[in-house]
Short mmCIF file of C-alpha atoms in Angstrom, two decimals:
data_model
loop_
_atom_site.label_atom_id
_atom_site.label_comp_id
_atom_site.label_asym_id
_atom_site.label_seq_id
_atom_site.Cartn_x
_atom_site.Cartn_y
_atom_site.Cartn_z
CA UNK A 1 14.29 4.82 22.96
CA UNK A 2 14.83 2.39 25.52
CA UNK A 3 11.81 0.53 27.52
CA UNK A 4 13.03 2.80 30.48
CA UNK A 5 13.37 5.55 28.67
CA UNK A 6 9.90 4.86 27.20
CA UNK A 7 8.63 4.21 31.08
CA UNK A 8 10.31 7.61 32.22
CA UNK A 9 8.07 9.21 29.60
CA UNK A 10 5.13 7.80 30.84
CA UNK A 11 5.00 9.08 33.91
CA UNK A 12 2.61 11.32 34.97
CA UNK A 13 -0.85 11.88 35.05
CA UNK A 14 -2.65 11.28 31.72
CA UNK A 15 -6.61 12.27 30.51
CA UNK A 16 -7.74 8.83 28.58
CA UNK A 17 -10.23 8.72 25.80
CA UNK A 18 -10.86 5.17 24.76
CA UNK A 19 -13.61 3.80 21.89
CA UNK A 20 -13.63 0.08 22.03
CA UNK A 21 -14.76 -1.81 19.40
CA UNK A 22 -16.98 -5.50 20.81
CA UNK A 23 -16.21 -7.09 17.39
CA UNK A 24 -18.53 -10.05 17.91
CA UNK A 25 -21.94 -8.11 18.71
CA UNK A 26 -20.57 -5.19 16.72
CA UNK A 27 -21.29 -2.49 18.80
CA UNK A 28 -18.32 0.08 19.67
CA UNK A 29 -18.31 2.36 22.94
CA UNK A 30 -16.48 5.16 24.46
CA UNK A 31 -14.83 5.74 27.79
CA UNK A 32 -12.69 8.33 29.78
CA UNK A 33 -9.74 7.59 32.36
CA UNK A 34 -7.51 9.08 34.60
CA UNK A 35 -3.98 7.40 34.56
CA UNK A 36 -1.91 7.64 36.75
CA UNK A 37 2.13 5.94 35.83
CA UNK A 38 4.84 6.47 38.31
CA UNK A 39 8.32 5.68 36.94
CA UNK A 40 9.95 2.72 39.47
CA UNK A 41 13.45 2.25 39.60
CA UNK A 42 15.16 -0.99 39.12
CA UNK A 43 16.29 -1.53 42.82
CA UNK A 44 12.86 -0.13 44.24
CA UNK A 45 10.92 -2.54 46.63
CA UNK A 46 8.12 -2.87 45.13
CA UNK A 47 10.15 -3.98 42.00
CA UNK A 48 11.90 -6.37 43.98
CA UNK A 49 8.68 -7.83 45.44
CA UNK A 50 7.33 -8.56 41.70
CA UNK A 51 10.53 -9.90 40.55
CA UNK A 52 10.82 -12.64 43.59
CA UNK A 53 6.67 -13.35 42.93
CA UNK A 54 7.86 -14.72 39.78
CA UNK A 55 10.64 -16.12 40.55
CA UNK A 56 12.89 -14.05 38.55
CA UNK A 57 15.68 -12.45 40.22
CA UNK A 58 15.64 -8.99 40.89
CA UNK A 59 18.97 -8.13 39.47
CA UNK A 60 17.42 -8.59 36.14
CA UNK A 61 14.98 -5.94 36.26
CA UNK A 62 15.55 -2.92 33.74
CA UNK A 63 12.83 -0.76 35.51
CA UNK A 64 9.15 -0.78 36.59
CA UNK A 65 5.98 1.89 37.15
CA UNK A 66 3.33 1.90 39.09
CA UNK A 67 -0.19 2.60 37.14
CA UNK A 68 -3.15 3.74 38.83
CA UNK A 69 -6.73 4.15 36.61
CA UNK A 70 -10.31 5.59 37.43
CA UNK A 71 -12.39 5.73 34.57
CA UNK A 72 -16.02 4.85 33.50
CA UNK A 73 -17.10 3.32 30.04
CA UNK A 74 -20.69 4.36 28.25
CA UNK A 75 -22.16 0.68 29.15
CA UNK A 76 -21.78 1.06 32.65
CA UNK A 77 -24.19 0.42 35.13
CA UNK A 78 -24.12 2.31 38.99
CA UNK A 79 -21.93 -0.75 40.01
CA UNK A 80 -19.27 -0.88 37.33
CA UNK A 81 -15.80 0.49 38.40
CA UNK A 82 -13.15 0.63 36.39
CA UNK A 83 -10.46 1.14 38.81
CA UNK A 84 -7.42 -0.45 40.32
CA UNK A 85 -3.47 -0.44 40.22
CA UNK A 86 -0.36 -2.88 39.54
CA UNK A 87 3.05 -2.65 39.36
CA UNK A 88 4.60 -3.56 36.06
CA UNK A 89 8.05 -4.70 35.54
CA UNK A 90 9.99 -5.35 32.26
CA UNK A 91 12.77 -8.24 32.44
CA UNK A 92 14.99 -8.03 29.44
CA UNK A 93 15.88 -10.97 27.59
CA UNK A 94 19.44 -11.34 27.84
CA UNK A 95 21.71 -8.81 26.92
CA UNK A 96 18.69 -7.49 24.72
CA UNK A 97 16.75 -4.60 26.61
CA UNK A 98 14.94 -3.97 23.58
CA UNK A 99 12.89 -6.99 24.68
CA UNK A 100 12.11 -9.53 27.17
CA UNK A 101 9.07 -10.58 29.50
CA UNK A 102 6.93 -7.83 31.39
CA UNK A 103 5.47 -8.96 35.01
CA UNK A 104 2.41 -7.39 36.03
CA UNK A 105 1.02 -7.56 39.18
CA UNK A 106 -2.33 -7.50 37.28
CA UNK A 107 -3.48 -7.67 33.75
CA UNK A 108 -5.65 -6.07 31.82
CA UNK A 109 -7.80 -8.66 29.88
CA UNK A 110 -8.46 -10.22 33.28
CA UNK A 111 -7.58 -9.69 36.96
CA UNK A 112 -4.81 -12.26 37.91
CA UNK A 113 -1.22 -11.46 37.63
CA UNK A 114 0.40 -12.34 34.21
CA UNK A 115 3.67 -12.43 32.63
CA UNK A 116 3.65 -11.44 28.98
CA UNK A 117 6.23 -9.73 26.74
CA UNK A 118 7.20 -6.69 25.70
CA UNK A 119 9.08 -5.25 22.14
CA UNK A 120 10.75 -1.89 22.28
CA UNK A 121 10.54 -1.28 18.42
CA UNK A 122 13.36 1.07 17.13
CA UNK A 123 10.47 3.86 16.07
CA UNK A 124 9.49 4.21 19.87
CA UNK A 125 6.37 2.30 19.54
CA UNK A 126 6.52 -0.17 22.55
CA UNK A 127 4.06 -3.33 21.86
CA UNK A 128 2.88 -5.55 24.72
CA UNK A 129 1.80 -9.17 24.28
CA UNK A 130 -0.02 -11.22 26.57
CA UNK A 131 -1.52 -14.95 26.54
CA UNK A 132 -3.86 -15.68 29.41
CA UNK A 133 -5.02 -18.94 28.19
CA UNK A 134 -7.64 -18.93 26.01
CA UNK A 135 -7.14 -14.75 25.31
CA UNK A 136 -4.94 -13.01 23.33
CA UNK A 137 -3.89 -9.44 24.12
CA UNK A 138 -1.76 -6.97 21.97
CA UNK A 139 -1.67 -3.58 22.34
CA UNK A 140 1.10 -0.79 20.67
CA UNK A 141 1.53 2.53 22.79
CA UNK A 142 3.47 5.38 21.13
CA UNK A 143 4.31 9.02 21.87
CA UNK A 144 3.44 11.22 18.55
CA UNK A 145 3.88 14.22 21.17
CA UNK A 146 5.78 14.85 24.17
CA UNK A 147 2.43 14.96 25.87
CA UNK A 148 0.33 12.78 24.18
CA UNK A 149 0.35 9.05 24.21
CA UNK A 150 -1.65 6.95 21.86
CA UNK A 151 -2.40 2.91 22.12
CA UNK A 152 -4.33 0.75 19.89
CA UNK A 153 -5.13 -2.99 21.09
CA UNK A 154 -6.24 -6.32 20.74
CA UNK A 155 -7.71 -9.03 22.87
CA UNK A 156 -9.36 -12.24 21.04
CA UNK A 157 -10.77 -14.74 23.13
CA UNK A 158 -14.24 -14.80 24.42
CA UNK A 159 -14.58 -11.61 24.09
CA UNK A 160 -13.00 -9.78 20.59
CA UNK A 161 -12.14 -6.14 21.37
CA UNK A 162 -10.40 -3.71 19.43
CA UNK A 163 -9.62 -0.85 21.35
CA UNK A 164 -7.98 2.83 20.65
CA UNK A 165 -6.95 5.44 23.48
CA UNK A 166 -5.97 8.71 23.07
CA UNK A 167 -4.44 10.35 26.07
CA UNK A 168 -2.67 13.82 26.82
CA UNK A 169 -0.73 14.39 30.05
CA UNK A 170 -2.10 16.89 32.90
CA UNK A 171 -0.14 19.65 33.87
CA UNK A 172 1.17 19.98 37.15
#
């Protein structure tokens, strides 16, 4: 599988079940999403835009997806939203698209756009690295279904999280 290939999968719009795990207080909680991942071509603009934010040039783009997310986490208080959207877009390394950097409009340890890096392992399981500084995110997404998507993560920095999603696609 390919990181557009993997991309192409994604797309849709996915139920999210998340338990995260606050390592330092040791306290876990639970949380429910709505995803939304639309598949971007190469060439699209909104690719193009990302690419030239960076200053990368678009021609190297392998592909990009929109993702959109609505959810709510057991913690929350009437203010909390967790909601929002970016544009992601991986950049292979050379002649390697099994690797390379991934641009994201936003992250997802904290709210400023990011460049981190992406693997495309040869069992499908695509893992996304990301240094913001003083964090450190990984997380590992994987398909063991058609319709179900599964991601396990990392961030250590201020804040030590381990986090595990299951989601399953809507019909449509």
């Amino acid at each position: 599988m390919t990181i557009s290939d993997f991309f192409q999968h994604r797309a849709g719009t996915w139920a999210s079940q998340r338990t995260s795990h606050h390592l330092i207080i040791k306290k876990s909680e639970s949380g429910k999403s709505e995803i939304k991942v639309e598949f971007l071509e190469a060439n699209t603009p909104d690719v193009t835009a990302l690419c030239q934010e960076y200053n990368f040039d678009p021609t190297q783009a392998i592909c990009g997806a929109k993702v959109t997310w609505d959810g709510s986490m057991e913690w929350d208080k009437g203010e909390d939203k967790h909601q929002g959207s970016t544009i992601i877009v991986a950049i292979a390394e050379g002649e390697n698209i099994q690797s390379g950097k991934l641009l994201r409009q936003q992250g997802y340890a904290e709210k400023a756009p990011v460049v981190g890096r992406y693997v495309m392992g040869e069992d499908g399981v695509l893992s996304l690295i990301t240094e913001y500084g003083t964090l450190y995110s990984e997380e590992k997404l994987w398909f063991p279904r058609p319709n179900v998507c599964m991601r396990a993560g990392i961030t250590i920095g201020m804040s030590n999280v381990a986090s595990y999603c299951t989601e399953i696609r809507k019909a449509t």
